CSV table of C-alpha atoms in Angstrom, one decimal:
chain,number,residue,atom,x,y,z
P,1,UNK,CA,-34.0,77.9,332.0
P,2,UNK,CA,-32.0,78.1,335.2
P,3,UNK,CA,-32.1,81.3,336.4
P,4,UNK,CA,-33.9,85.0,335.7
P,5,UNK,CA,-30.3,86.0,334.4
P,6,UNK,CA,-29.8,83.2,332.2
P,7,UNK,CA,-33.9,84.4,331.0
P,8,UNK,CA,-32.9,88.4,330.2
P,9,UNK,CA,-29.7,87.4,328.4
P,10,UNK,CA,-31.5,84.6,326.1
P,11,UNK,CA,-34.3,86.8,325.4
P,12,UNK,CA,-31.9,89.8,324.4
P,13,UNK,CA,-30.8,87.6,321.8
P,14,UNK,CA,-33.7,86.1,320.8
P,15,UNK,CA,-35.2,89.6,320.5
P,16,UNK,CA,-31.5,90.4,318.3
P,17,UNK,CA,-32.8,87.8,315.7
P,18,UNK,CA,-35.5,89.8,314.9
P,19,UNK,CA,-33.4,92.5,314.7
P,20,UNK,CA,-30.5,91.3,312.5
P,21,UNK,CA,-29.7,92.4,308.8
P,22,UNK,CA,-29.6,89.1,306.9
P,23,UNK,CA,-26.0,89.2,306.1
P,24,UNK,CA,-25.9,87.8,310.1
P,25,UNK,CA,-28.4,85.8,309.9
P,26,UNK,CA,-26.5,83.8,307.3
P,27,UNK,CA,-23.0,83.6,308.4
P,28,UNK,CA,-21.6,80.9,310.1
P,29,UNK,CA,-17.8,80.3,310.6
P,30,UNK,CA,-14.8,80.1,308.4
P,31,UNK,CA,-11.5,81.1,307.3
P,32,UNK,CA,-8.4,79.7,306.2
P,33,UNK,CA,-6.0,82.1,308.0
P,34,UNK,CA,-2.8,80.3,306.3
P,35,UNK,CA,-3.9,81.5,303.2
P,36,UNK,CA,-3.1,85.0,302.7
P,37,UNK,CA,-1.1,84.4,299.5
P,38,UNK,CA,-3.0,81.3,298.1
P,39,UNK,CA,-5.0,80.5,295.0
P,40,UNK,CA,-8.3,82.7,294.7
P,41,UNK,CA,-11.3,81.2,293.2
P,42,UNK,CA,-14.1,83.5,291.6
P,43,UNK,CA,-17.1,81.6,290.6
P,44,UNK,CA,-19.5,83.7,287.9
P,45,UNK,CA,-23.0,82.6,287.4
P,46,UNK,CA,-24.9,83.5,284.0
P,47,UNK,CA,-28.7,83.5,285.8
P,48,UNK,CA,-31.4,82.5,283.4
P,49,UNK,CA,-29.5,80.0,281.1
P,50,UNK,CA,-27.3,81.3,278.4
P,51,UNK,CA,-27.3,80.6,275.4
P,52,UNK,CA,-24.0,79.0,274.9
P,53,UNK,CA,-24.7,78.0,271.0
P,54,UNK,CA,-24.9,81.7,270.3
P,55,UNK,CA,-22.3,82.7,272.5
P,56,UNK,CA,-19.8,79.8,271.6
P,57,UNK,CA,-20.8,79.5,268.0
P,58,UNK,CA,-20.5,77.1,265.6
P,59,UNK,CA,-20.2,78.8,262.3
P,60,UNK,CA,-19.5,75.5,260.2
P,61,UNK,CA,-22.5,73.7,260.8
P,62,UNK,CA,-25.5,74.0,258.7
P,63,UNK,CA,-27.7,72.4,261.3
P,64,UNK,CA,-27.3,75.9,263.1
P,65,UNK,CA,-28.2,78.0,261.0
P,66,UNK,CA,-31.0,75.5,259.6
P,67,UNK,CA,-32.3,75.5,263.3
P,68,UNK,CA,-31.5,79.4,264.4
P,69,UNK,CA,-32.9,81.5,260.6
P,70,UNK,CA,-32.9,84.2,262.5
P,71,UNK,CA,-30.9,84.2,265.2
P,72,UNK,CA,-28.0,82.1,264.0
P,73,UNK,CA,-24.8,84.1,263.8
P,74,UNK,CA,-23.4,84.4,260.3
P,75,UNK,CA,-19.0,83.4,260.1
P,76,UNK,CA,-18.6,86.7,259.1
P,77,UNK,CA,-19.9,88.7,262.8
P,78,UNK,CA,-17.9,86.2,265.2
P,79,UNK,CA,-14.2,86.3,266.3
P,80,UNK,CA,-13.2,83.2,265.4
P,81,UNK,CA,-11.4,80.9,267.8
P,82,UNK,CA,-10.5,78.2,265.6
P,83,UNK,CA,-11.7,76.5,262.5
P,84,UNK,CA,-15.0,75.5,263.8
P,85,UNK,CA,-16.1,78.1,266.7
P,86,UNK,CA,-16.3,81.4,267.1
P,87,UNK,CA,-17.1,84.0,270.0
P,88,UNK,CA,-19.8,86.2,270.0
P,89,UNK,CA,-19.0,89.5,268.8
P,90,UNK,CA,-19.1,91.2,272.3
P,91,UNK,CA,-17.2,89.3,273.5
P,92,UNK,CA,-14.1,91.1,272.1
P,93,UNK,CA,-12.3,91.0,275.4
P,94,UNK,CA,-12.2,87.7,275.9
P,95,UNK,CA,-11.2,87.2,272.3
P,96,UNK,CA,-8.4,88.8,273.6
P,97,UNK,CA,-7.7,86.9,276.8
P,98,UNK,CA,-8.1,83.5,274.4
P,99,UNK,CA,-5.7,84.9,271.9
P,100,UNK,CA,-3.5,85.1,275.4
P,101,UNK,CA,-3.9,81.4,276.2
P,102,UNK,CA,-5.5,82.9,279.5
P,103,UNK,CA,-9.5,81.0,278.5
P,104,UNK,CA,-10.3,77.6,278.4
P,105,UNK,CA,-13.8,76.6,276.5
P,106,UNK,CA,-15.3,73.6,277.8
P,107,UNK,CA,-18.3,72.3,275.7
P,108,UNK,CA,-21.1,70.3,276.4
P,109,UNK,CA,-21.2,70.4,280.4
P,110,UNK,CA,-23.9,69.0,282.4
P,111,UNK,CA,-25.2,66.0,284.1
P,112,UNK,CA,-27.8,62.7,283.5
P,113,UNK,CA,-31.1,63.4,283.6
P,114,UNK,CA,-30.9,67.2,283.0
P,115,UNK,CA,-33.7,69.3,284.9
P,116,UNK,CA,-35.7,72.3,282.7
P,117,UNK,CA,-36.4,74.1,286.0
P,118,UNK,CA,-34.2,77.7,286.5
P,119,UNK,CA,-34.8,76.9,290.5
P,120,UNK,CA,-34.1,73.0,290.6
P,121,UNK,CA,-31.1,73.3,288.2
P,122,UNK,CA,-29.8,75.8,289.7
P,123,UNK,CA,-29.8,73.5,292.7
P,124,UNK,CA,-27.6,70.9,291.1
P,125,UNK,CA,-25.1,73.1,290.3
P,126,UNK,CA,-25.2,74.9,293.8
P,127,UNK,CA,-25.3,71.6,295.9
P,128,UNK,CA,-23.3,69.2,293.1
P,129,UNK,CA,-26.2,66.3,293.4
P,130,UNK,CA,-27.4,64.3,291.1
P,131,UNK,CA,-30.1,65.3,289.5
P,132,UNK,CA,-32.4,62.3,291.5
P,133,UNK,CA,-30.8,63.7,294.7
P,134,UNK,CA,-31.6,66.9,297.1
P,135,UNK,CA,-29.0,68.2,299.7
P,136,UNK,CA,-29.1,71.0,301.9
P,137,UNK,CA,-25.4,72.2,301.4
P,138,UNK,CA,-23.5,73.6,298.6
P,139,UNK,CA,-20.0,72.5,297.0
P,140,UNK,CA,-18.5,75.6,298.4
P,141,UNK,CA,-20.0,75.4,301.7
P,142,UNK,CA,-19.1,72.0,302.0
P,143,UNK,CA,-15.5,73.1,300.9
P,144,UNK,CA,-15.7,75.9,304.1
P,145,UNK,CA,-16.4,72.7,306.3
P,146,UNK,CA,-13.6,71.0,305.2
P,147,UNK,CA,-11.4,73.1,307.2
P,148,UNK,CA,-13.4,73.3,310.3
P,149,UNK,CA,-12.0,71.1,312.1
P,150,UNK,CA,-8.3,73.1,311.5
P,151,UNK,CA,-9.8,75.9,313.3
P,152,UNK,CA,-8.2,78.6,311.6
P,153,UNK,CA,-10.9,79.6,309.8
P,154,UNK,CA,-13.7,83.2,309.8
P,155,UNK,CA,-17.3,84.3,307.8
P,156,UNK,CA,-15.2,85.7,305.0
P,157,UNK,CA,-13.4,82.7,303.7
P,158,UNK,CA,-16.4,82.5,300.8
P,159,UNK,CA,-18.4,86.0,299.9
P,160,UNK,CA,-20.9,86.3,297.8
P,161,UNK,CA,-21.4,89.7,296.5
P,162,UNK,CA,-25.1,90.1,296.6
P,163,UNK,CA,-28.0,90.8,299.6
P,164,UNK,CA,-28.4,86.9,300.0
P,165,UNK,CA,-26.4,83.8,300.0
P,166,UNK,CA,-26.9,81.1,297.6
P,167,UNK,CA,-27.0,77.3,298.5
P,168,UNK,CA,-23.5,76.7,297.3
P,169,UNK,CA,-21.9,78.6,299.9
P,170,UNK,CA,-23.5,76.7,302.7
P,171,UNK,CA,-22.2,74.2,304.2
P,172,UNK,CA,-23.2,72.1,306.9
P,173,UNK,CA,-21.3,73.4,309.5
P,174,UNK,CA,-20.4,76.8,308.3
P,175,UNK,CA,-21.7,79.5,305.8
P,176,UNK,CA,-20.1,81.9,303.5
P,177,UNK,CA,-20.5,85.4,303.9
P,178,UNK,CA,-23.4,87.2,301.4
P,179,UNK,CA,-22.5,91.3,301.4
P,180,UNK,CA,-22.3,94.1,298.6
P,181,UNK,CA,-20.1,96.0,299.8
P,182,UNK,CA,-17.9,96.1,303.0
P,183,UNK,CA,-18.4,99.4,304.2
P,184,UNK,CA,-21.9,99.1,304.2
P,185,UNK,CA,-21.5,96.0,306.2
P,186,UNK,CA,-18.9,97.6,308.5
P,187,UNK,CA,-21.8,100.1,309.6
P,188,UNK,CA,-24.5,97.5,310.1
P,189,UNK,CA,-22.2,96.1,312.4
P,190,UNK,CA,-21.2,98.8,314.5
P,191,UNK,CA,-25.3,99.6,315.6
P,192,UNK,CA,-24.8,99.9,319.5
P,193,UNK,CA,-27.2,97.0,319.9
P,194,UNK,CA,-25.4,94.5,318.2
P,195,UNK,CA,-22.3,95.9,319.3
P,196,UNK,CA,-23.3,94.9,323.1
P,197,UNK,CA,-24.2,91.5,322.0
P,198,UNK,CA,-21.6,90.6,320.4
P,199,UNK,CA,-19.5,91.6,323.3
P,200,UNK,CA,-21.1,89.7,325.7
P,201,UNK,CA,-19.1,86.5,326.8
P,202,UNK,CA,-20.2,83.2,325.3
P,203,UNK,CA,-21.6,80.9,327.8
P,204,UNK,CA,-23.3,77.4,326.3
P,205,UNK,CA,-27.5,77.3,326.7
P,206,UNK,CA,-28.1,73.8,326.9
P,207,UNK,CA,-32.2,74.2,326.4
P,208,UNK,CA,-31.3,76.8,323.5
P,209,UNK,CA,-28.6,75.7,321.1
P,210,UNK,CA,-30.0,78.0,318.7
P,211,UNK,CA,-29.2,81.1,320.7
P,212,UNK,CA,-25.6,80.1,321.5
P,213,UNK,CA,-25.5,79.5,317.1
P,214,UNK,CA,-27.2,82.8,316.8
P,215,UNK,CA,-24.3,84.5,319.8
P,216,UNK,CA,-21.6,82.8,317.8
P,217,UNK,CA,-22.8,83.8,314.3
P,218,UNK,CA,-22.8,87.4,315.6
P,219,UNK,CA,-19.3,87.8,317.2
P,220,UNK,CA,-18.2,85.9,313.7
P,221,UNK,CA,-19.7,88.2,311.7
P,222,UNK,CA,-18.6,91.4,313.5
P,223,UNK,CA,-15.3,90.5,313.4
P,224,UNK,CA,-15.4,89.5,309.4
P,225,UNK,CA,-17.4,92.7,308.8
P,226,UNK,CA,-14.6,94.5,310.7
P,227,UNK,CA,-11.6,92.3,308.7
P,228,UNK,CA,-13.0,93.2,305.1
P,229,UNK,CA,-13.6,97.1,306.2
P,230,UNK,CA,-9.7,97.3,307.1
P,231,UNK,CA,-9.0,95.7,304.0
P,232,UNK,CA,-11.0,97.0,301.5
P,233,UNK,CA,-9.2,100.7,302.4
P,234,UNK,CA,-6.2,99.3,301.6
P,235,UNK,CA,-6.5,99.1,297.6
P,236,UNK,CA,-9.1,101.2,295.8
P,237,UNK,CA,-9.1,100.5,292.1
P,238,UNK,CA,-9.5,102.9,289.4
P,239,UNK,CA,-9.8,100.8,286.0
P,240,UNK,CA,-12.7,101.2,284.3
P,241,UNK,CA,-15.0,99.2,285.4
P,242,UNK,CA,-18.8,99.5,283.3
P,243,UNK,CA,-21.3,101.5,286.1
P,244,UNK,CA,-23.3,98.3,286.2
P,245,UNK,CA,-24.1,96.1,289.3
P,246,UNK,CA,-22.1,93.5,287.8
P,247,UNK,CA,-19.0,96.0,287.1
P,248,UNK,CA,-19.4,96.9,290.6
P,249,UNK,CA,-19.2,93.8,292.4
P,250,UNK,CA,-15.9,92.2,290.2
P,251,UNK,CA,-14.0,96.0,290.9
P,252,UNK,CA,-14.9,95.5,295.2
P,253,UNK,CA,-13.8,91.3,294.5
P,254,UNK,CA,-11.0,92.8,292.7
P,255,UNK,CA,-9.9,95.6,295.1
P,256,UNK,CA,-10.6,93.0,298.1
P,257,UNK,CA,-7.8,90.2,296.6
P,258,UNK,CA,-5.3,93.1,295.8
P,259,UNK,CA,-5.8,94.0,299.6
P,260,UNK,CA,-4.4,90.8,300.8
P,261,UNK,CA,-7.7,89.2,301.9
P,262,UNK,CA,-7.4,86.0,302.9
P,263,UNK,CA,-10.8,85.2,301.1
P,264,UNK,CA,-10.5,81.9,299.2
P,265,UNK,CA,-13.8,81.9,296.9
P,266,UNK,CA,-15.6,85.1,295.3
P,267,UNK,CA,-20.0,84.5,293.7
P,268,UNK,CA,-21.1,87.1,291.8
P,269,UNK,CA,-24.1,86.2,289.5
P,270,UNK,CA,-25.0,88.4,286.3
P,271,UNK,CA,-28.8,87.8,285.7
P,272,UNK,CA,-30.9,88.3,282.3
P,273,UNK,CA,-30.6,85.6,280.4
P,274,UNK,CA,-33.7,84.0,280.0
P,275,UNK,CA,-34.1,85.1,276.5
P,276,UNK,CA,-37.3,83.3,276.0
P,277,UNK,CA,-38.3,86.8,273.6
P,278,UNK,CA,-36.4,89.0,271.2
P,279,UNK,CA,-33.1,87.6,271.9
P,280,UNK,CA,-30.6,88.8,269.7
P,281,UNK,CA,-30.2,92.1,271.3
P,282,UNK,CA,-30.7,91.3,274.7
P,283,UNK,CA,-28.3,88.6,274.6
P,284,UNK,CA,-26.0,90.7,272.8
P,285,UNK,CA,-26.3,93.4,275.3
P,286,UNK,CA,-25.6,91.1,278.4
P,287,UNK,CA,-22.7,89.5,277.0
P,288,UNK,CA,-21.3,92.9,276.5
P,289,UNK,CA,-21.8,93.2,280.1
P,290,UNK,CA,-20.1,90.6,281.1
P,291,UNK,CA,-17.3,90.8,278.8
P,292,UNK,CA,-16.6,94.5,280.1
P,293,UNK,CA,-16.8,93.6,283.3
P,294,UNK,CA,-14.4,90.6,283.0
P,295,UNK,CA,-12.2,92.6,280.7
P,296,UNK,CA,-11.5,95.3,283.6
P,297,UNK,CA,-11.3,92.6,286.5
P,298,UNK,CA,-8.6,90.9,284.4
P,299,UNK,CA,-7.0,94.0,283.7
P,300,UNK,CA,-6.7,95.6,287.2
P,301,UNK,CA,-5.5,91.9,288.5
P,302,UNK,CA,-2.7,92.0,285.8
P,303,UNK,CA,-1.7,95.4,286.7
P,304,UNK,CA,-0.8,94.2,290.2
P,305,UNK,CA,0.7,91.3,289.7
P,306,UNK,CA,-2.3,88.9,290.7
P,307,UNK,CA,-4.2,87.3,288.1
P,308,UNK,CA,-1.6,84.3,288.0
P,309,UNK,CA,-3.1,83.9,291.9
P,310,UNK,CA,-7.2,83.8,290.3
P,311,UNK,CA,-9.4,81.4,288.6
P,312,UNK,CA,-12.6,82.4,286.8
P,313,UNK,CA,-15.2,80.1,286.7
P,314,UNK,CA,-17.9,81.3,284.6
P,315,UNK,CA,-21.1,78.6,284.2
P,316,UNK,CA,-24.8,78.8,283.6
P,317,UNK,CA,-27.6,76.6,285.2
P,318,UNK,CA,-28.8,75.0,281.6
P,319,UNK,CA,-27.9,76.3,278.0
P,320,UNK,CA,-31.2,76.9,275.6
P,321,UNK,CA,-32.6,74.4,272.8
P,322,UNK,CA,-31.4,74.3,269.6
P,323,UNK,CA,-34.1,75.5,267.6
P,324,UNK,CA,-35.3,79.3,267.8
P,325,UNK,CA,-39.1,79.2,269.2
P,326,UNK,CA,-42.0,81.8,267.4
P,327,UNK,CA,-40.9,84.8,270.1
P,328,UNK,CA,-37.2,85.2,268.6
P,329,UNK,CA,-36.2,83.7,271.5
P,330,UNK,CA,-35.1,80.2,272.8
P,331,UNK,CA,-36.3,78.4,275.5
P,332,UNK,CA,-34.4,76.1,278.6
P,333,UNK,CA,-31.9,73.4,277.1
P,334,UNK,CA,-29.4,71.0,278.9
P,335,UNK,CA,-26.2,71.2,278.3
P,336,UNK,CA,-23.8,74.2,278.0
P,337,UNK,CA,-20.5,75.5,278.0
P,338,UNK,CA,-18.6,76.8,280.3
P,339,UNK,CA,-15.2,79.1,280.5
P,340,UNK,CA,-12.1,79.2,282.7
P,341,UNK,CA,-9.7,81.9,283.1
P,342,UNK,CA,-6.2,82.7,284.6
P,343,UNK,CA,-2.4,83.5,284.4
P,344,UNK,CA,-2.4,79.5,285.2
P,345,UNK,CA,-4.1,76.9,282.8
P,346,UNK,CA,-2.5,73.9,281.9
P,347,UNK,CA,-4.6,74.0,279.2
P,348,UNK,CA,-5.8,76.9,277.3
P,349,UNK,CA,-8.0,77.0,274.1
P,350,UNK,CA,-11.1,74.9,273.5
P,351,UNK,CA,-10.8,72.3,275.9
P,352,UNK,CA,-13.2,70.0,274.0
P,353,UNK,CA,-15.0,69.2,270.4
P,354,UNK,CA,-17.9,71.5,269.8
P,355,UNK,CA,-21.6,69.8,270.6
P,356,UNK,CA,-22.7,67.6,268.2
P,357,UNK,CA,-25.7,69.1,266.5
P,358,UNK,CA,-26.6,65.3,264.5
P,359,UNK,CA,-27.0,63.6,267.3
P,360,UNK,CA,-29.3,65.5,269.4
P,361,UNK,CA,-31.9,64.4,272.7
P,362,UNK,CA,-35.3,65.6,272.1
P,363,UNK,CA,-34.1,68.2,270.3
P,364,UNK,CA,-31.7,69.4,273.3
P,365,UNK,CA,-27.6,69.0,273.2
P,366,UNK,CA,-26.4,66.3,275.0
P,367,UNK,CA,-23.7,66.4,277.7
P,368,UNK,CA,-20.1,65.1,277.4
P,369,UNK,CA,-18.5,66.3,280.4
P,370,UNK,CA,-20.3,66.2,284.4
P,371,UNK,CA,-19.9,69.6,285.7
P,372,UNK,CA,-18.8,68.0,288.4
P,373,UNK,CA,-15.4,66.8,287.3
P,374,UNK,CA,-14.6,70.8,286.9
P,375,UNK,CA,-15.7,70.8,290.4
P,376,UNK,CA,-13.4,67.9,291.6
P,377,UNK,CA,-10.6,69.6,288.7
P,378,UNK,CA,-10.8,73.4,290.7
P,379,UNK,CA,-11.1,71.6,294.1
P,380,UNK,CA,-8.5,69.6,294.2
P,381,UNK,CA,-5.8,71.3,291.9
P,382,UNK,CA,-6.3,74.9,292.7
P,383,UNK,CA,-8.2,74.9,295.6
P,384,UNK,CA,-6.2,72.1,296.9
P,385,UNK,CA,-8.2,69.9,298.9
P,386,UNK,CA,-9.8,66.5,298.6
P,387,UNK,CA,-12.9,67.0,296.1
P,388,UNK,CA,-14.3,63.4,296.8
P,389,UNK,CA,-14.7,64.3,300.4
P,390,UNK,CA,-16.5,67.6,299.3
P,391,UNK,CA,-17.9,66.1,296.5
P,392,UNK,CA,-19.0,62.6,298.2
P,393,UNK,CA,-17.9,60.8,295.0
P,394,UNK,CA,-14.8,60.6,293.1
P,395,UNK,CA,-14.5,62.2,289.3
P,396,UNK,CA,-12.2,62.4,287.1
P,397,UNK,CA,-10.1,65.8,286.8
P,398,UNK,CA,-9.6,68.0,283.4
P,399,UNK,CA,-6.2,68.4,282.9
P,400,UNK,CA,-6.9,72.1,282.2
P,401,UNK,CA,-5.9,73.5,286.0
């Protein structure tokens, strides 16, 4: 350390670490400023493992209902999509959307190897490795670093609304921004402390690189938190949205990309679904959550003349077994399906033949499609950018974006 100056100033912000909600803790930089007007991606994480045979259900087969007596859905309750499969009967709304040709059903998604584990799956799909293979960045953070060196870029390029951010929004070199709501953040901000930090020129600490990241992280995140506050003031929504934490979050995303923010990716997760016990009503019950919540998002981006700008990804980190256990319940599985929705598809419908249920791996479904050619498919045709770069391999796109 050079000089008692250069001491007081370091420890000021050493001593602001401490000190600092976690929102700033972890933000790093982003933005892609051009981007005002450009495609929106909202990512939508099922937490626990939906049960995609009961929520995508196939009605025909007598190997479900020989392996689900008691929770296997008769033809009669579900809103048929086709010949073969039928929704869930909460899921009335997006019935509707699919009767639009604005939902595409992709079955069987996963990847080799498939991992049991909530936490370590959950990591595949955040950080799009192999299952053999553990990296420190997510898909969507990597996607934030892919414009860094353009320089255009600021925090809220990526939110997350919830009170921490998840491995797929961090990237090496820069973070997305993890928030609730942006008036909340707005005030955290404007504490008198951190508002004399973050003022404080930048100068580079050769011995401490960690306090120039943590000076740098601040000014950022000031400036995001002050961005989103101006914006989110510009459109307040009043479709009815269910008074859930869920509903909540999709009516700020949804007032937030009728503002005009430049944000390019939107995480919320909707958590529950571990339906090891009693399942049938719980699973009914979150579904109808979701579908609610999806139904007024859609609607409110329709109404102003945005949802042709949005794509919904909704996925889950594994699907559940086949058979029902003892509890009324099912327990983790592999493979899954997952939904896409907007004014856009190329392809609309079920994407995909349902799972086979004859041909089965240790009683789990097996996976047709790597999640991570949806990945590559949203990253390079709506995201538009070069997936393999994000990605670090090359896969081959759905033609359904």
């Amino acid at each position: 350390m050079s000089n008692r100056r250069d001491f007081l100033k370091i420890s000021s912000l050493a001593s602001a670490s401490v000190l600092l909600p976690n929102f700033l803790k972890s933000t790093g930089k982003a933005d892609f400023a051009s981007s005002t007007k450009g495609k929106v991606l909202v990512v939508i994480q099922l937490s626990g493992g939906n049960d995609g045979l009961n929520t995508v259900v196939p009605f025909r087969n007598d190997i479900y209902y020989e392996n689900r007596p008691k929770l296997g859905l008769a033809k009669e309750e579900v809103l048929q999509m086709n010949d073969e499969l039928g929704l869930h009967p909460s899921l009335e709304g997006m019935m509707n959307l699919y009767d639009e040709g604005e939902v595409s059903v992709i079955n069987s998604v996963g990847y080799p190897n498939p991992n049991r584990s909530h936490f370590r799956s959950m990591d595949i799909w955040h950080s799009a490795s192999r299952s053999d293979q553990y990296l420190q960045s997510g898909w969507i953070g990597r996607f934030l670093d892919s414009a860094c060196d353009k320089g255009n870029i600021s925090p809220h390029s990526a939110i997350e609304l919830s009170d921490s951010l998840s491995l797929a929004l961090k990237g090496k070199q820069i973070k997305g921004l993890a928030t609730n709501n942006p008036k909340t953040l707005f005030q955290a901000t404007r504490d008198p402390f951190i508002q004399v930090l973050a003022k404080q020129p930048q100068q580079k600490h050769e011995d401490h690189p960690n306090i120039d990241y943590l000076h740098k992280t601040l000014i950022e995140a000031s400036s995001s938190a002050k961005y989103l506050h101006e914006k989110s003031k510009i459109y307040k929504s009043w479709a009815s949205y269910p008074a859930n934490k869920f509903g909540k979050r999709l009516k700020t995303i949804s007032e937030l990309i009728i503002s005009g923010s430049n944000t390019r990716v939107y995480y919320v997760s909707h958590s529950g679904f571990d339906t090891h016990v009693n399942q049938k009503g719980q699973h009914a019950r979150l579904l109808e959550q979701y579908d609610k919540g999806i139904s007024a998002f859609v609607e409110d981006l329709k109404k102003n003349d945005r949802f042709k700008d949005v794509m919904i990804m909704t996925f889950s980190e594994f699907g559940r077994r086949v058979k029902q256990n003892a509890g009324g319940g099912t327990d983790h599985g592999t493979a899954n399906n997952l939904f896409l929705m907007g004014g856009d598809l190329k392809k609309a419908g079920v994407y995909n033949k349902a799972p086979n249920l004859k041909e089965l791996d240790k009683g789990d479904l097996k996976f047709e499609i790597d999640f991570r050619r949806v990945y590559a498919s949203l990253l390079d045709n709506w995201l538009e950018v070069d997936s393999e770069g994000i990605l670090g391999e090359s896969f081959k796109k759905l033609k359904v974006v």
